[in-house]
Short mmCIF file of C-alpha atoms in Angstrom, two decimals:
data_model
loop_
_atom_site.label_atom_id
_atom_site.label_comp_id
_atom_site.label_asym_id
_atom_site.label_seq_id
_atom_site.Cartn_x
_atom_site.Cartn_y
_atom_site.Cartn_z
CA MET X 1 89.86 202.69 218.49
CA SER X 2 91.65 199.73 216.93
CA GLU X 3 93.87 197.24 219.05
CA SER X 4 96.87 198.97 217.70
CA PRO X 5 97.81 202.26 219.32
CA THR X 6 100.27 202.94 216.47
CA ASN X 7 97.55 202.61 213.88
CA ASP X 8 95.34 204.74 215.99
CA LEU X 9 97.92 207.47 216.10
CA MET X 10 98.75 207.36 212.33
CA GLU X 11 95.08 207.66 211.67
CA MET X 12 94.97 210.99 213.54
CA VAL X 13 98.23 212.03 211.87
CA VAL X 14 96.79 211.74 208.40
CA GLY X 15 93.75 213.52 209.49
CA GLY X 16 95.19 216.69 208.01
CA CYS X 17 95.29 215.02 204.66
CA THR X 18 91.66 214.08 204.78
CA ALA X 19 90.77 217.86 205.86
CA GLN X 20 92.75 219.09 202.88
CA ALA X 21 91.07 216.50 200.49
CA ILE X 22 87.56 217.70 201.70
CA TYR X 23 88.56 221.34 201.19
CA THR X 24 89.71 220.67 197.63
CA ALA X 25 86.46 218.96 196.78
CA ALA X 26 84.44 221.84 198.14
CA LYS X 27 86.70 224.46 196.48
CA LEU X 28 86.27 222.91 193.18
CA GLY X 29 82.35 222.43 193.63
CA VAL X 30 82.50 218.76 193.05
CA ALA X 31 79.24 218.22 195.24
CA ASP X 32 77.33 220.69 193.11
CA VAL X 33 78.24 218.71 189.86
CA LEU X 34 77.19 215.47 191.46
CA ALA X 35 73.90 216.82 192.60
CA GLU X 36 72.84 216.39 188.93
CA GLY X 37 73.64 212.65 189.22
CA PRO X 38 76.55 210.20 189.11
CA ARG X 39 79.39 211.29 186.95
CA THR X 40 82.88 209.78 186.10
CA ALA X 41 86.00 211.47 187.26
CA ASP X 42 86.62 212.63 183.74
CA GLU X 43 83.29 214.29 183.54
CA ILE X 44 83.52 215.84 186.86
CA ALA X 45 87.04 217.16 185.95
CA ALA X 46 85.91 218.64 182.75
CA GLU X 47 83.09 220.54 184.65
CA VAL X 48 85.39 221.85 187.50
CA GLY X 49 88.39 222.47 185.43
CA ALA X 50 90.70 219.97 186.90
CA ASN X 51 92.87 217.09 185.89
CA PRO X 52 91.09 213.84 185.28
CA ASP X 53 93.72 211.82 187.02
CA GLY X 54 93.91 214.10 190.08
CA THR X 55 90.29 214.17 190.39
CA TYR X 56 89.80 210.46 190.45
CA ARG X 57 92.63 209.98 193.08
CA LEU X 58 90.99 212.78 195.29
CA LEU X 59 87.47 211.21 194.96
CA ARG X 60 88.83 207.68 195.49
CA ALA X 61 90.53 208.84 198.73
CA LEU X 62 87.37 210.56 200.01
CA THR X 63 85.17 207.52 199.47
CA THR X 64 87.28 205.80 202.24
CA ARG X 65 85.77 208.43 204.43
CA SER X 66 82.31 208.02 203.19
CA ILE X 67 82.46 211.38 201.45
CA PHE X 68 81.36 210.36 197.87
CA ALA X 69 80.64 206.78 196.75
CA GLU X 70 82.26 204.90 193.78
CA GLN X 71 79.97 202.89 191.57
CA PRO X 72 80.85 200.45 188.67
CA GLY X 73 82.52 202.10 185.75
CA LYS X 74 84.36 204.69 188.17
CA ARG X 75 81.33 206.72 188.51
CA PHE X 76 81.10 208.86 191.57
CA THR X 77 77.84 209.76 193.45
CA LEU X 78 76.96 211.80 196.56
CA THR X 79 76.63 210.35 200.08
CA PRO X 80 74.81 212.21 203.00
CA MET X 81 78.21 213.71 204.11
CA ALA X 82 78.99 214.88 200.47
CA ASP X 83 75.56 216.29 199.98
CA ALA X 84 76.34 218.65 202.81
CA LEU X 85 79.18 220.28 200.62
CA ARG X 86 76.70 221.34 198.14
CA SER X 87 76.59 225.10 198.05
CA ASP X 88 72.82 225.05 197.82
CA ALA X 89 72.09 222.42 200.41
CA PRO X 90 70.05 223.13 203.45
CA ASN X 91 72.61 223.75 206.32
CA SER X 92 75.46 223.47 203.79
CA VAL X 93 78.82 223.09 205.51
CA ARG X 94 80.81 224.38 202.46
CA ALA X 95 81.53 227.85 203.82
CA LEU X 96 82.97 226.33 207.07
CA VAL X 97 84.98 223.87 205.01
CA LEU X 98 86.50 226.56 202.81
CA MET X 99 87.41 228.54 206.01
CA ALA X 100 89.02 225.72 207.62
CA GLY X 101 90.93 224.66 204.70
CA HIS X 102 91.78 228.07 203.45
CA PRO X 103 95.58 228.78 202.95
CA ILE X 104 95.57 231.44 205.63
CA THR X 105 93.96 229.11 208.07
CA TRP X 106 96.30 226.34 207.12
CA GLU X 107 99.48 228.43 207.34
CA THR X 108 98.44 229.75 210.79
CA TRP X 109 97.92 226.17 212.22
CA GLY X 110 101.34 225.32 210.76
CA GLU X 111 102.70 227.76 213.48
CA LEU X 112 100.93 225.91 216.34
CA THR X 113 104.47 225.29 218.01
CA HIS X 114 105.09 228.90 218.21
CA SER X 115 101.85 229.62 219.91
CA VAL X 116 102.20 226.70 222.40
CA VAL X 117 105.86 227.95 223.13
CA THR X 118 105.17 231.64 223.44
CA GLY X 119 101.48 231.65 224.34
CA GLU X 120 100.89 234.29 221.63
CA PRO X 121 98.83 234.08 218.56
CA ALA X 122 100.67 232.72 215.50
CA PHE X 123 98.31 234.90 213.43
CA TRP X 124 99.87 237.95 214.90
CA LYS X 125 103.32 236.71 213.97
CA LEU X 126 102.23 236.03 210.42
CA ARG X 127 100.28 238.90 209.55
CA GLY X 128 101.37 241.68 211.97
CA MET X 129 97.92 242.34 213.27
CA ARG X 130 94.95 241.00 214.80
CA VAL X 131 92.37 238.88 212.93
CA PHE X 132 89.70 241.63 212.96
CA GLU X 133 92.13 244.09 211.61
CA TYR X 134 93.03 241.66 208.91
CA LEU X 135 89.42 241.04 207.96
CA ALA X 136 88.99 244.82 207.37
CA ARG X 137 91.57 244.63 204.75
CA ASP X 138 90.85 241.34 202.93
CA GLU X 139 87.48 241.45 201.54
CA GLU X 140 87.47 237.87 200.18
CA TYR X 141 88.73 236.38 203.35
CA ALA X 142 86.25 238.36 205.35
CA ASP X 143 83.30 237.39 203.22
CA LEU X 144 84.36 233.75 203.87
CA PHE X 145 84.78 234.25 207.52
CA ASN X 146 81.40 235.83 207.82
CA GLN X 147 79.67 233.12 205.77
CA ALA X 148 81.22 230.52 208.11
CA MET X 149 80.05 232.26 211.22
CA THR X 150 76.60 232.49 209.82
CA PHE X 151 76.54 228.70 209.11
CA SER X 152 77.69 228.13 212.65
CA SER X 153 75.00 230.42 213.98
CA ASN X 154 72.30 228.83 211.99
CA ILE X 155 73.16 225.41 213.52
CA GLU X 156 73.43 226.53 217.00
CA THR X 157 70.53 228.97 217.31
CA PRO X 158 67.64 226.49 217.29
CA THR X 159 69.46 224.47 220.02
CA ILE X 160 69.84 227.44 222.22
CA LEU X 161 66.10 228.49 221.77
CA ASP X 162 65.03 224.95 222.43
CA ALA X 163 67.15 224.86 225.84
CA TYR X 164 66.50 228.40 227.12
CA ASP X 165 63.45 230.49 227.62
CA PHE X 166 63.92 234.15 226.53
CA SER X 167 60.25 235.21 226.92
CA ARG X 168 60.61 236.12 230.55
CA PHE X 169 62.66 239.29 229.65
CA GLY X 170 61.22 242.61 228.50
CA THR X 171 64.28 244.00 226.52
CA ILE X 172 67.08 241.85 225.32
CA VAL X 173 70.32 243.51 224.35
CA ASP X 174 72.44 241.66 221.91
CA VAL X 175 75.99 242.64 222.49
CA GLY X 176 78.35 242.11 219.55
CA GLY X 177 75.28 240.79 217.77
CA GLY X 178 76.42 241.28 214.19
CA GLN X 179 73.69 241.62 211.64
CA GLY X 180 71.00 240.51 214.26
CA ARG X 181 70.19 236.93 213.22
CA LEU X 182 70.46 235.67 216.67
CA LEU X 183 68.51 238.53 218.12
CA ALA X 184 65.86 238.15 215.37
CA ALA X 185 65.44 234.52 216.16
CA ILE X 186 65.09 235.37 219.83
CA LEU X 187 62.53 237.92 219.39
CA GLN X 188 60.48 235.46 217.17
CA ALA X 189 60.63 232.94 219.96
CA ALA X 190 59.65 235.69 222.49
CA PRO X 191 56.92 237.70 220.90
CA ASN X 192 56.35 240.21 223.63
CA ALA X 193 60.07 241.11 224.02
CA ASN X 194 61.85 244.10 222.56
CA GLY X 195 65.46 243.97 221.24
CA ILE X 196 68.53 246.23 221.08
CA LEU X 197 71.28 245.20 218.60
CA PHE X 198 74.64 246.51 219.46
CA ASP X 199 77.81 246.26 217.43
CA MET X 200 80.31 248.23 215.22
CA GLU X 201 78.52 250.53 212.73
CA SER X 202 80.28 248.58 209.85
CA VAL X 203 78.37 245.61 210.90
CA THR X 204 74.96 246.93 212.07
CA ALA X 205 74.63 248.64 208.70
CA SER X 206 73.64 245.38 207.15
CA ALA X 207 71.05 244.47 209.96
CA PRO X 208 67.86 246.44 208.92
CA PRO X 209 66.92 243.84 206.12
CA VAL X 210 67.77 240.91 208.37
CA LEU X 211 65.41 242.30 211.13
CA ALA X 212 62.67 243.20 208.59
CA GLU X 213 62.88 239.75 206.87
CA ALA X 214 62.28 238.07 210.35
CA GLY X 215 59.32 240.40 211.11
CA VAL X 216 60.85 241.98 214.10
CA ALA X 217 62.20 245.17 212.83
CA ASP X 218 59.34 246.97 214.83
CA ARG X 219 60.56 245.55 217.95
CA CYS X 220 64.25 246.25 217.70
CA VAL X 221 66.44 249.32 217.70
CA ILE X 222 69.96 249.41 216.52
CA HIS X 223 72.85 251.09 218.42
CA SER X 224 76.37 251.15 216.98
CA GLY X 225 79.54 251.28 218.92
CA SER X 226 82.31 249.23 220.76
CA PHE X 227 81.77 246.95 223.54
CA PHE X 228 85.00 248.40 225.12
CA ASP X 229 83.15 251.55 225.60
CA THR X 230 79.54 252.33 226.59
CA ILE X 231 76.86 249.63 225.99
CA PRO X 232 73.18 250.56 225.85
CA THR X 233 71.40 250.58 229.22
CA GLY X 234 67.76 249.51 229.82
CA GLY X 235 68.06 245.78 229.09
CA ASP X 236 66.55 243.07 231.13
CA ALA X 237 69.07 240.49 229.59
CA TYR X 238 72.45 241.22 227.90
CA VAL X 239 73.39 238.36 225.59
CA LEU X 240 76.87 237.89 224.33
CA LYS X 241 77.20 235.00 221.84
CA HIS X 242 80.86 233.82 221.28
CA VAL X 243 82.18 237.15 222.00
CA LEU X 244 84.49 236.57 225.22
CA HIS X 245 86.45 233.67 223.69
CA ASP X 246 87.87 235.75 221.02
CA TRP X 247 89.90 237.98 223.45
CA PRO X 248 92.61 237.35 226.09
CA ARG X 249 91.60 237.67 229.81
CA ASP X 250 92.30 241.53 230.25
CA LYS X 251 90.21 242.46 227.14
CA ALA X 252 87.41 239.86 228.24
CA LEU X 253 87.33 241.60 231.55
CA GLU X 254 86.89 244.97 229.90
CA ILE X 255 83.95 243.72 227.88
CA LEU X 256 82.32 242.32 230.94
CA ARG X 257 82.87 245.44 232.97
CA SER X 258 81.37 247.56 230.22
CA VAL X 259 78.26 245.27 230.53
CA ARG X 260 78.33 245.49 234.29
CA ALA X 261 78.19 249.15 234.07
CA SER X 262 75.03 249.18 231.92
CA VAL X 263 72.97 246.33 233.38
CA GLY X 264 70.48 247.22 235.93
CA GLU X 265 70.09 245.78 239.38
CA HIS X 266 67.69 243.13 238.28
CA GLY X 267 69.32 242.69 234.84
CA GLU X 268 70.98 239.23 233.84
CA LEU X 269 73.91 238.34 231.64
CA LEU X 270 73.75 235.47 229.32
CA LEU X 271 76.82 234.17 227.87
CA LEU X 272 76.29 231.66 224.79
CA ALA X 273 79.48 229.95 224.90
CA LEU X 274 81.33 226.45 224.66
CA VAL X 275 81.84 225.54 228.10
CA LEU X 276 84.56 222.93 228.47
CA PRO X 277 84.43 219.87 230.74
CA ASP X 278 87.09 220.05 233.54
CA ASP X 279 88.07 216.34 233.01
CA ASP X 280 89.46 214.45 230.04
CA SER X 281 86.02 213.76 228.26
CA PRO X 282 85.90 214.65 224.62
CA HIS X 283 84.62 218.10 223.51
CA LEU X 284 84.67 219.94 220.27
CA GLY X 285 85.68 222.99 222.14
CA LYS X 286 89.08 221.55 223.28
CA LEU X 287 90.44 221.57 219.72
CA VAL X 288 88.55 224.89 218.68
CA ASP X 289 90.41 226.25 221.78
CA LEU X 290 93.74 225.70 220.07
CA ASP X 291 92.31 227.67 217.01
CA LEU X 292 91.51 230.51 219.47
CA LEU X 293 95.13 230.42 220.65
CA LEU X 294 96.55 230.42 217.31
CA GLU X 295 94.33 233.22 215.73
CA PHE X 296 92.78 235.48 218.52
CA GLY X 297 94.86 234.95 221.72
CA GLY X 298 91.41 233.97 223.33
CA ARG X 299 90.32 230.86 224.87
CA HIS X 300 87.32 228.58 225.83
CA ARG X 301 86.71 228.16 229.51
CA THR X 302 85.37 225.67 232.03
CA THR X 303 82.41 226.45 234.37
CA GLU X 304 84.82 227.38 237.17
CA GLU X 305 86.96 229.55 234.93
CA TYR X 306 83.85 231.35 233.84
CA ARG X 307 82.73 231.62 237.39
CA GLU X 308 86.16 233.39 238.39
CA LEU X 309 86.15 235.62 235.36
CA LEU X 310 82.57 236.78 235.97
CA ALA X 311 83.33 237.45 239.73
CA ALA X 312 86.27 239.64 238.66
CA ALA X 313 83.78 241.75 236.66
CA GLY X 314 81.15 242.08 239.23
CA PHE X 315 78.86 239.13 238.31
CA GLU X 316 77.86 235.94 240.01
CA LEU X 317 77.54 232.80 237.88
CA ARG X 318 74.02 231.40 238.58
CA ARG X 319 73.90 228.39 236.28
CA VAL X 320 75.14 226.80 233.15
CA VAL X 321 72.35 225.59 230.73
CA PRO X 322 73.43 222.87 228.27
CA THR X 323 71.86 222.60 224.90
CA ALA X 324 71.70 219.72 222.33
CA GLY X 325 74.43 221.46 220.48
CA ALA X 326 78.09 222.44 221.42
CA ALA X 327 77.22 225.67 223.18
CA SER X 328 75.75 226.47 226.56
CA VAL X 329 73.99 229.29 228.17
CA VAL X 330 76.04 230.85 230.99
CA GLU X 331 73.71 232.64 233.14
CA ALA X 332 74.97 235.31 235.66
CA VAL X 333 73.54 238.12 237.72
CA PRO X 334 75.13 241.42 238.88
CA VAL X 335 76.44 241.49 242.37
#
């Protein structure tokens, strides 16, 4: 922070301009062009099909944020942050940037006042349906959404495995586990465990090659269905990663009660979630929580809010295990 609150506030206000500038650079594939070496704005514009002057002004603005660097002769080069925008970079953030800056996302955030005033998702107002319904109809947006979620998972999974020991469980059920990437990683870290992957059939249909590539297909079975209905029994641990936050309280309780009906007397529930601090300390989840309000009608929760929600569904919160990333492991047992 500077000594001027006004300047600090203005820096925050123009943050949206920076976000859209990064999105535009990612959309045009500028970082992929510069992976081959420094280029002038004219050369970059020619390769990406853009206006030379507009390209120069875009890159010049981003250099003030250490995204790209300008060399003599108005030649631009990659910086570590710009390198992460390459489509082929290890842990590339390009998909997440394209999702965050997508016109649909941008339009939804433009209705934040509506959501704050009404408490209702702006996405519903704009599209007339829930996000997941819309994803089933817009293939391009759904593909981008899935890429962004895969990136987030790839970043979070190692930190979760470093912080929490899954090897003490015999059978691990991943509820809403998608294509099985998380479960595959857990089973690799717990070589004596077996897994059950549970999600909608439209999602689990793509799971077999993921499990096979990870070398865990022989230890994992796939069940398809809705977590609002019957969840497979027989698990020692039921894992829900970033599931509850997508739903309002009544729906979150439905999901937890479905798990409670399936978990055995000695089973455990593991919520992999962003747990908010209950004070004014900074946390990524506090901003992401607004996105949940806007798009899903869901929310992130504090430890005490999780404790209350879990109790209403027949669970006792036992502990919260932090990780080196944003997510924590919320451990609960049936009562």
